[in-house]
Coordinates of C-alpha atoms and ligand atoms in Angstrom, one line a residue:
Chain G
M142 CA 139.9 74.9 132.3
G143 CA 137.4 77.5 131.6
R144 CA 137.4 80.9 129.4
S145 CA 139.6 83.5 131.1
R146 CA 137.4 86.6 132.4
S147 CA 139.1 88.7 129.8
T148 CA 138.3 86.1 126.3
V149 CA 134.7 86.3 128.2
N150 CA 134.5 89.8 127.8
F151 CA 136.3 90.0 124.4
L152 CA 133.7 87.5 123.0
R153 CA 131.0 89.6 124.5
I154 CA 132.0 92.7 122.6
V155 CA 132.3 90.9 119.4
M156 CA 129.3 89.6 119.6
S157 CA 127.3 92.3 120.5
T158 CA 128.9 94.6 117.7
P159 CA 127.8 93.5 114.5
L160 CA 130.2 93.7 111.5
P161 CA 129.0 96.1 109.0
R162 CA 126.0 95.2 107.1
L163 CA 125.5 92.3 109.6
G164 CA 128.0 90.9 107.2
H165 CA 126.2 91.5 104.2
P166 CA 127.9 92.2 100.8
D167 CA 127.5 96.0 99.4
L168 CA 125.6 95.1 96.4
V169 CA 125.8 99.0 94.9
F170 CA 123.2 99.7 93.4
G171 CA 119.8 97.8 92.3
L172 CA 116.3 98.7 91.0
G173 CA 113.0 96.8 91.9
L174 CA 111.9 94.0 89.4
R175 CA 108.7 95.0 88.0
T176 CA 106.3 93.5 85.7
V177 CA 107.1 96.1 83.0
H178 CA 110.7 95.7 82.4
Y179 CA 110.7 92.1 82.0
T180 CA 111.2 92.2 78.4
H181 CA 113.7 95.0 78.1
I182 CA 115.9 93.0 81.0
L183 CA 115.6 89.4 79.2
E184 CA 116.5 91.0 76.1
E185 CA 119.0 94.1 77.0
E186 CA 120.5 92.3 80.2
P187 CA 121.1 95.7 81.5
D188 CA 124.0 96.8 83.5
I189 CA 122.3 96.6 86.9
D190 CA 124.1 95.6 89.8
W191 CA 121.4 93.4 91.3
F192 CA 117.1 93.1 91.8
E193 CA 114.8 93.1 94.6
I194 CA 112.1 91.2 94.2
I195 CA 108.3 91.5 95.8
S196 CA 108.5 88.0 97.4
E197 CA 104.6 87.8 97.1
N198 CA 104.6 88.1 93.2
Y199 CA 106.6 84.8 92.8
M200 CA 105.9 82.7 96.1
D201 CA 102.9 81.2 94.0
S202 CA 103.8 81.9 90.9
Q203 CA 104.2 78.8 88.1
G204 CA 103.5 80.8 84.6
R205 CA 105.6 83.5 83.3
P206 CA 106.5 85.4 86.4
R207 CA 108.3 82.6 88.0
H208 CA 110.0 81.7 84.6
V209 CA 111.4 85.2 84.2
L210 CA 112.6 85.5 87.7
N211 CA 114.6 82.0 87.4
R212 CA 116.6 83.7 84.4
I213 CA 116.7 86.9 86.0
A214 CA 118.5 84.9 88.9
E215 CA 120.9 83.2 87.1
R216 CA 122.2 86.5 85.8
Y217 CA 121.5 89.0 88.8
P218 CA 122.2 89.3 92.4
L219 CA 118.4 89.1 94.1
V220 CA 117.2 90.5 97.6
M221 CA 113.7 89.4 98.5
H222 CA 111.5 92.3 99.8
G223 CA 108.1 90.9 101.3
V224 CA 104.5 93.1 102.0
S225 CA 102.8 90.4 104.0
L226 CA 104.5 89.2 106.8
S227 CA 102.5 91.6 109.0
I228 CA 105.2 91.1 111.9
G229 CA 103.1 93.7 114.0
S230 CA 99.9 91.8 113.8
T231 CA 98.0 90.9 116.8
D232 CA 96.7 87.9 114.6
P233 CA 98.9 84.8 114.6
L234 CA 101.8 84.2 112.3
D235 CA 100.8 82.9 109.3
H236 CA 103.1 79.5 108.7
T237 CA 101.9 78.8 105.4
Y238 CA 103.1 81.8 104.1
L239 CA 106.5 81.6 106.3
K240 CA 107.1 77.9 104.5
K241 CA 106.4 79.4 100.8
L242 CA 108.7 82.5 101.8
K243 CA 111.4 80.0 103.0
K244 CA 110.8 77.7 99.9
L245 CA 111.1 80.4 97.4
A246 CA 114.1 81.8 99.4
A247 CA 115.6 78.1 99.1
E248 CA 115.1 78.3 95.4
I249 CA 116.6 81.7 94.3
K250 CA 118.7 82.1 96.8
P251 CA 118.5 85.8 97.9
H252 CA 121.4 87.4 99.7
W253 CA 118.5 88.5 102.5
V254 CA 115.2 88.6 103.0
S255 CA 112.9 91.9 104.5
D256 CA 109.5 92.7 104.9
H257 CA 108.2 95.8 107.3
L258 CA 107.7 96.9 110.8
C259 CA 104.2 97.1 110.4
W260 CA 100.8 95.1 110.6
T261 CA 98.8 94.7 107.3
G262 CA 95.5 93.6 109.0
V263 CA 93.8 91.8 112.0
A264 CA 91.0 89.3 113.1
G265 CA 91.8 87.4 109.5
K266 CA 91.2 90.6 107.3
N267 CA 94.5 91.9 105.1
T268 CA 94.2 95.4 103.9
H269 CA 97.2 95.1 101.9
D270 CA 98.4 98.3 103.3
L271 CA 101.4 98.8 105.8
L272 CA 99.9 100.1 108.8
P273 CA 102.0 102.1 111.6
M274 CA 102.6 100.3 115.0
L275 CA 101.5 101.9 118.3
L276 CA 104.9 102.3 119.7
T277 CA 104.9 100.9 123.2
E278 CA 107.1 98.6 125.3
H279 CA 104.5 96.0 125.0
S280 CA 103.8 95.9 121.3
L281 CA 108.0 95.9 121.2
N282 CA 108.4 92.7 122.9
H283 CA 105.2 91.5 121.0
V284 CA 107.4 92.2 117.7
I285 CA 110.8 91.0 119.0
E286 CA 109.2 87.4 120.3
R287 CA 107.4 87.2 116.4
I288 CA 110.8 88.1 114.8
R289 CA 112.3 85.4 116.9
I290 CA 110.2 82.8 115.5
V291 CA 110.2 84.5 111.7
Q292 CA 114.0 83.8 112.4
D293 CA 113.4 80.4 113.4
V294 CA 111.3 78.9 110.9
L295 CA 113.1 81.1 108.1
E296 CA 116.9 79.6 109.7
R297 CA 118.2 83.3 108.7
R298 CA 118.2 86.5 109.9
F299 CA 115.2 88.9 109.0
V300 CA 115.7 92.2 107.5
F301 CA 113.1 94.9 108.6
E302 CA 111.6 98.4 106.7
N303 CA 110.4 101.5 108.4
P304 CA 107.6 102.3 106.3
S305 CA 106.3 105.4 105.8
S306 CA 103.0 106.7 108.1
Y307 CA 100.6 108.8 108.6
V308 CA 99.3 108.8 111.6
G309 CA 100.6 108.4 115.3
F310 CA 98.9 107.1 118.6
T311 CA 98.5 108.8 121.7
G312 CA 99.5 105.5 123.5
S313 CA 102.6 105.0 122.1
T314 CA 105.7 105.8 124.2
L315 CA 108.7 105.5 122.0
T316 CA 109.8 107.0 119.0
E317 CA 110.0 105.3 115.8
W318 CA 113.7 104.6 116.2
E319 CA 114.0 104.1 119.7
F320 CA 111.3 101.1 118.2
L321 CA 113.2 100.3 115.8
T322 CA 116.7 100.4 117.5
R323 CA 115.8 98.2 120.2
M324 CA 113.9 95.7 118.4
A325 CA 117.0 95.5 115.9
V326 CA 119.6 94.7 118.4
E327 CA 117.2 92.5 120.9
A328 CA 115.3 90.3 117.9
D329 CA 119.4 90.6 116.1
C330 CA 117.7 91.3 113.3
G331 CA 118.8 93.4 110.1
L332 CA 117.3 96.9 109.0
L333 CA 116.2 98.2 105.2
L334 CA 116.7 101.9 105.8
D335 CA 114.1 103.6 103.6
V336 CA 115.7 107.3 103.8
N337 CA 112.5 108.8 101.6
N338 CA 109.8 107.1 104.3
V339 CA 112.1 108.5 107.3
Y340 CA 111.5 111.9 105.2
V341 CA 107.9 111.4 105.1
S342 CA 107.1 110.5 108.3
S343 CA 109.3 113.2 109.6
R344 CA 107.3 115.8 107.8
N345 CA 104.1 114.2 108.8
H346 CA 105.1 113.4 112.4
E347 CA 106.8 116.9 112.8
F348 CA 110.5 115.4 113.8
D349 CA 113.6 115.7 112.8
P350 CA 114.9 113.1 110.6
E351 CA 118.6 113.3 111.0
E352 CA 117.9 112.2 114.8
F353 CA 116.2 109.1 113.4
I354 CA 119.3 108.6 111.1
D355 CA 121.6 109.3 113.7
A356 CA 119.8 106.8 116.1
I357 CA 119.4 103.5 114.8
P358 CA 122.7 100.9 114.9
A359 CA 124.5 101.4 111.9
N360 CA 126.0 97.8 111.2
R361 CA 122.6 96.3 111.4
V362 CA 121.6 98.4 108.5
V363 CA 122.1 95.8 105.5
Q364 CA 119.8 97.8 102.7
I365 CA 118.8 101.4 101.7
H366 CA 115.9 102.5 100.5
L367 CA 115.3 105.5 98.1
A368 CA 112.0 106.8 96.1
G369 CA 110.3 109.5 95.5
H370 CA 107.0 111.0 97.0
T371 CA 103.8 113.3 96.5
D372 CA 103.9 116.2 98.5
C373 CA 100.1 117.3 99.4
D374 CA 101.0 120.2 101.4
T375 CA 99.9 119.5 104.7
H376 CA 101.2 115.9 104.2
L377 CA 103.5 113.8 102.4
I378 CA 102.4 110.7 100.9
D379 CA 104.8 107.6 100.0
T380 CA 103.8 107.0 96.0
H381 CA 106.9 105.5 94.5
D382 CA 106.3 107.5 91.3
H383 CA 108.2 110.8 91.3
P384 CA 112.4 111.0 91.6
V385 CA 114.0 111.4 94.8
I386 CA 113.9 115.1 95.7
D387 CA 117.1 116.8 97.1
Q388 CA 116.2 116.8 100.7
V389 CA 115.8 112.9 100.6
W390 CA 119.4 112.5 98.9
D391 CA 121.0 114.8 101.8
L392 CA 119.4 112.3 104.1
Y393 CA 120.6 109.5 102.0
R394 CA 124.1 110.7 102.0
K395 CA 124.2 111.3 105.9
A396 CA 122.7 107.5 106.3
V397 CA 126.0 106.3 103.9
A398 CA 128.6 108.6 106.2
R399 CA 127.3 106.6 109.0
C400 CA 126.6 103.3 107.6
G401 CA 129.0 103.0 105.3
P402 CA 128.1 101.6 101.7
V403 CA 125.3 100.2 101.9
S404 CA 123.3 98.0 99.3
T405 CA 121.0 101.1 97.6
L406 CA 117.7 100.3 96.0
L407 CA 115.7 102.6 93.7
E408 CA 111.9 102.2 94.5
W409 CA 109.3 103.2 91.9
D410 CA 105.7 101.5 91.6
A411 CA 103.5 103.8 89.7
N412 CA 103.8 105.6 86.6
I413 CA 106.9 103.6 86.1
P414 CA 109.0 105.3 83.4
P415 CA 110.7 103.3 80.9
F416 CA 113.9 101.4 81.8
P417 CA 116.7 103.6 80.2
D418 CA 114.8 106.8 82.5
L419 CA 114.9 104.2 85.5
H420 CA 118.7 103.5 84.9
A421 CA 119.2 106.9 84.6
E422 CA 118.1 107.4 88.0
V423 CA 120.0 104.6 89.1
L424 CA 123.4 105.9 87.9
K425 CA 122.5 109.2 89.7
A426 CA 122.1 107.2 93.0
K427 CA 125.5 105.8 92.3
H428 CA 127.5 109.1 91.7
Q429 CA 125.7 110.4 94.8
L430 CA 127.9 107.7 96.7
R431 CA 130.7 107.5 94.6
P432 CA 131.2 110.9 92.5
E433 CA 134.4 109.8 91.5
S434 CA 133.0 106.6 89.6
E435 CA 131.6 107.5 85.5
R436 CA 130.3 110.6 84.4
V437 CA 126.3 110.4 85.4
K438 CA 123.9 111.1 83.0
E439 CA 120.9 112.8 84.0
P440 CA 117.6 111.0 84.4
G441 CA 115.1 112.4 81.4
E442 CA 114.0 115.7 81.9
D443 CA 110.6 114.9 80.6
L444 CA 110.1 112.1 82.9
A445 CA 106.4 111.7 83.7
K446 CA 105.1 114.3 86.5
T447 CA 101.6 113.4 86.0
D448 CA 98.9 113.6 88.6
S449 CA 99.4 111.3 91.3
S450 CA 96.1 109.8 92.9
S451 CA 98.3 109.9 95.9
V452 CA 97.5 106.2 97.4
P453 CA 100.3 105.3 99.7
H454 CA 102.9 102.5 99.3
P455 CA 101.3 101.5 95.7
L456 CA 100.3 98.1 95.0
H457 CA 102.6 95.5 93.3
H458 CA 100.4 92.7 90.8
N459 CA 101.2 90.8 87.7
K460 CA 100.1 92.3 84.7
V461 CA 98.4 89.3 82.8
E462 CA 99.2 88.2 79.1
V463 CA 97.0 86.9 77.0
Q464 CA 96.2 86.2 73.5
Chain O
M179 CA 89.8 103.7 127.3
K180 CA 92.4 101.7 126.0
H181 CA 94.4 103.9 123.7
N182 CA 97.4 101.8 124.3
D183 CA 96.1 98.4 124.1
L184 CA 98.1 96.6 120.9
D185 CA 95.4 94.2 120.0
R186 CA 92.1 96.9 120.8
V187 CA 93.7 99.8 118.6
Q188 CA 94.4 97.1 116.0
R189 CA 91.1 95.7 115.4
W190 CA 89.8 99.5 116.0
M191 CA 92.0 101.1 113.6
H192 CA 90.9 98.5 111.0
A193 CA 87.5 98.8 111.6
V194 CA 87.5 102.6 111.4
I195 CA 89.5 102.5 108.2
T196 CA 87.7 99.9 106.4
H197 CA 84.4 101.5 106.8
P198 CA 82.2 102.0 104.0
D199 CA 81.0 105.5 104.9
G200 CA 84.3 106.7 105.7
I201 CA 85.8 107.6 108.8
V202 CA 83.6 109.5 111.1
A203 CA 81.0 106.9 110.3
G204 CA 83.8 104.2 111.0
A205 CA 84.5 105.8 114.5
D206 CA 81.0 106.4 115.3
A207 CA 79.5 102.6 114.5
D208 CA 79.2 100.4 117.3
K209 CA 81.9 97.4 116.2
A210 CA 84.5 100.7 116.7
R211 CA 83.3 101.8 120.2
E212 CA 82.9 98.7 121.4
L213 CA 86.6 98.2 121.3
L214 CA 87.9 101.8 122.2
D215 CA 84.6 104.1 123.0
A216 CA 86.1 107.6 121.5
G217 CA 83.7 108.3 118.8
A218 CA 84.0 110.8 115.9
G219 CA 84.0 113.5 118.4
N220 CA 87.1 112.2 120.7
L221 CA 89.4 110.3 117.9
E222 CA 92.6 112.4 119.3
S223 CA 92.5 110.4 122.8
I224 CA 93.5 107.8 120.3
V225 CA 95.4 109.3 117.2
T226 CA 97.8 112.1 117.2
R227 CA 96.7 115.2 115.1
S228 CA 99.6 116.9 113.2
T229 CA 100.0 121.0 112.9
H230 CA 97.8 120.4 109.4
L231 CA 95.9 117.8 110.2
T232 CA 93.1 116.2 112.3
A233 CA 93.4 112.9 113.1
A234 CA 90.4 112.3 111.5
E235 CA 91.9 113.6 108.2
R236 CA 94.9 111.6 109.1
L237 CA 93.2 108.3 109.1
A238 CA 91.4 109.1 106.1
I239 CA 94.8 108.9 104.4
Y240 CA 94.5 105.0 105.2
G241 CA 90.5 104.9 104.7
N242 CA 90.6 106.3 101.2
A243 CA 93.7 104.6 100.1
Y244 CA 91.8 101.0 101.5
Y245 CA 89.1 100.9 99.1
S246 CA 90.8 102.4 96.3
R247 CA 93.8 100.0 96.3
L248 CA 91.8 97.1 96.3
I249 CA 89.5 98.5 93.7
D250 CA 91.9 99.7 91.3
C251 CA 93.4 95.9 92.2
T252 CA 90.4 94.4 91.2
G253 CA 90.1 96.1 88.0
E254 CA 93.3 94.6 86.5
V255 CA 92.1 91.3 87.4
F256 CA 88.5 92.1 85.3
P257 CA 89.7 94.9 82.6
V258 CA 87.2 94.4 79.7
L259 CA 84.6 93.9 82.4
K260 CA 85.5 96.9 83.8
R261 CA 85.5 98.6 80.2
T262 CA 82.3 97.2 79.5
L263 CA 80.5 98.7 82.6
G264 CA 82.5 101.9 82.7
E265 CA 84.7 102.6 85.3
E266 CA 82.0 103.9 87.7
V267 CA 79.9 101.3 87.4
F268 CA 82.9 98.8 88.1
N269 CA 83.7 100.5 90.8
G270 CA 80.5 100.2 92.0
F271 CA 80.4 96.7 92.1
V272 CA 83.7 96.4 93.5
F273 CA 83.1 98.4 96.9
G274 CA 80.1 96.2 97.2
Y275 CA 82.1 92.8 96.9
L276 CA 85.1 94.3 98.9
Q277 CA 82.4 95.0 101.8
N278 CA 81.4 91.0 101.7
Y279 CA 84.5 89.7 100.8
P280 CA 87.4 91.6 102.1
S281 CA 90.8 89.7 101.2
T282 CA 91.6 87.5 104.1
S283 CA 94.8 86.2 102.3
Y284 CA 98.5 87.3 102.4
T285 CA 98.5 87.7 98.4
L286 CA 96.4 89.7 96.1
H287 CA 96.3 87.2 93.6
H288 CA 93.4 85.9 96.0
L289 CA 91.5 89.0 95.7
G290 CA 89.0 88.2 92.6
R291 CA 88.5 84.9 93.5
N292 CA 85.1 85.1 94.7
F293 CA 83.6 88.0 92.5
V294 CA 82.0 86.1 90.1
G295 CA 80.0 83.9 93.1
Y296 CA 79.4 87.7 94.7
L297 CA 77.8 88.9 91.1
S298 CA 75.6 85.5 91.0
E299 CA 74.7 86.0 94.8
T300 CA 73.5 89.7 94.1
R301 CA 72.2 89.0 90.7
P302 CA 69.0 91.0 90.3
E303 CA 66.0 88.2 89.0
D304 CA 64.9 90.1 86.0
A305 CA 68.2 91.4 84.8
Q306 CA 69.4 89.6 81.7
W307 CA 72.5 91.4 81.3
S308 CA 73.3 90.5 84.6
D309 CA 74.2 86.9 82.7
F310 CA 76.5 88.6 80.4
L311 CA 78.3 89.9 83.1
I312 CA 79.1 87.2 85.0
D313 CA 79.7 84.8 81.9
L314 CA 82.2 87.9 81.4
A315 CA 83.6 88.2 85.2
R316 CA 84.1 84.0 84.9
L317 CA 86.4 84.4 81.5
E318 CA 88.4 86.8 83.1
W319 CA 88.9 85.1 86.4
E320 CA 89.9 82.0 84.2
I321 CA 92.5 83.6 82.3
Y322 CA 93.9 85.6 85.4
D323 CA 94.3 81.9 87.3
V324 CA 95.6 80.1 84.2
F325 CA 98.0 82.9 83.5
D326 CA 100.1 82.4 86.8
G327 CA 98.8 78.8 87.6
P328 CA 100.4 75.5 86.7
G329 CA 101.2 74.9 83.0
L330 CA 103.2 72.6 80.6
E331 CA 106.0 74.6 79.9
E332 CA 108.5 72.7 81.7
K333 CA 107.2 69.3 80.4
E334 CA 108.2 67.0 77.9
S335 CA 105.3 68.2 74.9
F336 CA 102.2 65.7 73.5
E337 CA 103.0 64.7 69.8
F338 CA 99.9 63.7 67.9
E339 CA 102.0 61.1 66.8
S340 CA 102.7 59.0 69.6
L341 CA 99.0 58.7 69.1
L342 CA 99.1 57.1 65.7
E343 CA 102.1 54.6 67.1
I344 CA 99.3 53.1 69.6
D345 CA 97.2 49.8 68.2
P346 CA 94.0 51.4 67.0
A347 CA 92.4 48.6 68.6
R348 CA 93.5 49.9 72.3
W349 CA 92.5 53.6 71.6
L350 CA 88.9 53.4 73.0
N351 CA 90.1 52.8 76.1
L352 CA 93.0 55.2 76.2
R353 CA 92.6 58.1 78.9
F354 CA 94.2 61.7 78.4
K355 CA 95.6 63.7 80.7
T356 CA 94.7 67.3 80.1
A357 CA 97.1 70.2 80.4
P358 CA 96.5 71.6 84.2
C359 CA 95.9 75.0 82.8
L360 CA 92.8 73.9 80.5
R361 CA 89.7 75.6 81.6
L362 CA 86.5 74.8 79.7
L363 CA 83.6 76.9 80.2
T364 CA 80.4 77.3 78.6
T365 CA 78.7 80.6 78.7
K366 CA 75.0 82.1 78.0
Y367 CA 76.8 84.5 76.3
P368 CA 79.5 84.9 73.5
V369 CA 82.0 86.8 75.6
N370 CA 85.3 85.3 74.3
N371 CA 84.2 87.0 71.5
H372 CA 83.2 90.3 73.2
Y373 CA 86.7 90.1 75.3
T374 CA 88.4 90.0 71.8
L375 CA 86.5 93.1 70.3
V376 CA 87.0 95.3 73.5
R377 CA 90.9 94.4 73.3
G378 CA 91.2 95.1 69.9
T379 CA 89.1 98.5 70.4
D380 CA 90.3 102.1 71.0
E381 CA 89.9 102.7 74.8
A382 CA 87.0 105.6 73.4
I383 CA 84.6 103.7 71.8
E384 CA 81.6 102.1 73.5
I385 CA 80.8 98.4 72.7
P386 CA 77.8 97.6 73.3
F387 CA 76.0 94.2 75.2
P388 CA 75.9 91.5 73.1
G389 CA 72.6 89.4 72.8
P390 CA 72.4 85.9 74.2
E391 CA 74.6 83.2 72.4
P392 CA 75.5 80.2 74.0
E393 CA 79.4 79.7 73.7
N394 CA 82.1 77.2 74.5
I395 CA 85.7 78.3 75.3
A396 CA 88.9 76.9 76.0
I397 CA 91.2 78.8 77.7
S398 CA 94.9 77.5 78.4
R399 CA 98.3 78.8 78.2
R400 CA 100.9 78.1 75.6
D401 CA 104.8 79.7 76.2
Y402 CA 103.3 81.3 79.3
V403 CA 100.9 83.6 77.0
V404 CA 97.0 82.7 77.7
R405 CA 95.1 81.3 74.6
R406 CA 91.7 81.1 74.3
Y407 CA 90.0 78.8 71.7
H408 CA 86.1 78.6 70.7
L409 CA 85.0 75.2 71.0
S410 CA 81.7 73.4 68.6
L411 CA 79.8 71.6 71.4
P412 CA 80.9 68.0 70.1
Q413 CA 84.3 69.5 70.8
Y414 CA 83.4 71.2 74.6
V415 CA 81.7 67.5 75.6
L416 CA 84.8 65.4 74.2
L417 CA 87.1 67.4 76.2
T418 CA 85.1 67.7 79.1
E419 CA 84.8 64.2 79.5
L420 CA 88.7 63.6 79.1
Q421 CA 89.5 65.8 81.6
K422 CA 87.2 64.0 83.9
G423 CA 89.0 61.2 82.9
E424 CA 86.7 59.4 80.8
P425 CA 88.2 57.0 78.4
L426 CA 88.5 57.8 74.9
G427 CA 85.3 55.9 73.9
I428 CA 82.8 57.0 76.7
A429 CA 84.1 60.4 75.6
L430 CA 83.4 59.9 72.0
E431 CA 79.9 58.6 72.6
S432 CA 79.0 61.9 74.4
C433 CA 80.9 63.7 71.6
A434 CA 79.0 61.7 69.1
D435 CA 75.5 62.5 70.8
A436 CA 76.2 66.3 70.9
A437 CA 77.0 66.2 66.9
Q438 CA 73.9 64.4 66.4
N439 CA 71.9 67.3 65.3
D440 CA 74.7 69.4 63.7
P441 CA 75.2 68.8 60.3
S442 CA 78.1 70.8 59.5
I443 CA 80.5 67.9 61.6
N444 CA 81.4 64.9 60.4
L445 CA 83.1 63.3 63.2
E446 CA 85.0 60.2 61.3
H447 CA 86.6 63.2 59.1
D448 CA 86.9 65.9 62.1
L449 CA 88.5 64.2 65.2
T450 CA 91.5 63.5 63.4
N451 CA 91.7 67.2 62.9
W452 CA 90.7 68.2 66.3
F453 CA 93.6 66.1 68.1
S454 CA 95.9 66.6 65.3
Y455 CA 95.5 70.3 65.9
W456 CA 95.0 70.2 70.1
S457 CA 98.0 68.2 70.2
S458 CA 100.1 70.6 67.8
E459 CA 99.0 73.6 70.1
Q460 CA 100.6 72.1 73.3
S461 CA 98.0 73.2 75.2
F462 CA 95.6 70.5 75.7
F463 CA 97.1 67.2 76.6
E464 CA 99.9 66.3 78.9
N465 CA 100.0 62.8 78.2
I466 CA 98.0 59.6 77.3
S467 CA 97.7 56.1 79.1
G468 CA 95.7 53.0 78.7
E469 CA 93.9 51.3 81.4
S470 CA 97.0 49.9 82.8
E471 CA 100.4 51.6 82.4
S472 CA 102.4 49.1 81.2
Q473 CA 100.4 48.7 78.0
F474 CA 102.4 52.1 76.6
S475 CA 105.8 52.2 78.7
Ligands
FE2_749 FE1 111.2 101.1 100.8

């Protein structure tokens, strides 16, 4: 005998209402793993909840970066964050890249693997930038179809981040949050909500960032990014070289109120402060979410507020050690 | 106009933001106009403006970032060449390079792989200094490549004593498997020395180009740190032959030929020292084998 209609309906509801964070754990507050901090982390074993790694920096590494990663993986929870999937490009998916991504994931066992809703190049060329999508029904279907392929190949749900953007297209017919929401639900993938990117894009494209936060499917948010940016008056640039500003903290609190506690990562990629200063910034984030937790040390007042060259989304590169 | 065609919009934007002369020139160039015939005067038919920025100004954020990020990145691969040339001249070379060899890889680690070739292709006929720059770029690329490539750190180390345990009658047939991270380089200019000098000198101090003087260099890695070794010509010849897979006997013949005119070398005495040192460095040899595997099993 088949299942009763009510059981089918119940299953349908359960299936279409994902668990909070798609069932992923709340890893609490993490930091991006950067070359300049390797020695400190290995020697001091700082009390950081988890690290996010840039997948491309390790997928081919047979030298020190990979050696260090293996040691860190023994001690800390990890997540993988890529910059080269180019899910929105009209170029074919790079299956060599996917294979390497899958292999790295099998070896270091991250809690999840993410990249960005963007394209990085076309016609075989890579700009190594996170370029903004034309937001139409057609491009949405294009992206959904490709996410399904990626998830099939990797045999796991993928997670996509909203990037900062500086141009919009007259041909776009959807808002970014409509696009992300439909993409996440229809492709059944996770979201990495970068609240700084929401803020940067909201200023650049003159929309209400709260509308963005209110719209996204809360249970699909498995991770949040926090970062600093550069205010150029006429526009903002996502430089990851400053402390997080108050308005972004406000958005963060709003996001957490909607999504519940979510693994949160502080990104800092240019003018990287010494590890203890970054650690202090992480503790501040912890305090924002759980004020009753330990007394928070404010980050050093002397944090370098040096000139920024204002290049969006700084690059990730391994530093060579040579005698 | 197909301003809502994903493929056209992407190809158009790519052509516009990577144009070496900027957004306006990029939008007016045939490549972009064949995709979306807007031209610089009509950019706002494709890209929206904001209250404060025009479409061209917004696109320029991506355009400026494109060259600046990749030039910076290439500078990290060739730091000594960058300091030797000065930032402006170096960046000018890389700007030309990126136009001829744009990245086609998912990883930035491949970004500099054609730079030495590009410098050679564009080498001015009469300029000697360009050989120096090419040699220096070769050295830095090898260092960069060795740093993150395969090495011997996770393998059992090769001991000099294992050589001594083998019947000397068989030595001439031995083949050495050299370390996967061992690179042997011969240069027209003493770039290894220059590299050391630049790295040991304050940024503010300018270091002159050296005069031509052939140099043989080994680059390898131990404990995940890249190491550089100056080699005499006979050492270079010997290691090159061994790396090619020649048996020790053949390699020694070539080595002896190379040592003929060098009175400072006494091969009978020096060879033991060389092999002992190379073995102790754990960055030259992975293992040895005879003509058939069974001999030393
Ligand atoms: Fe982010």
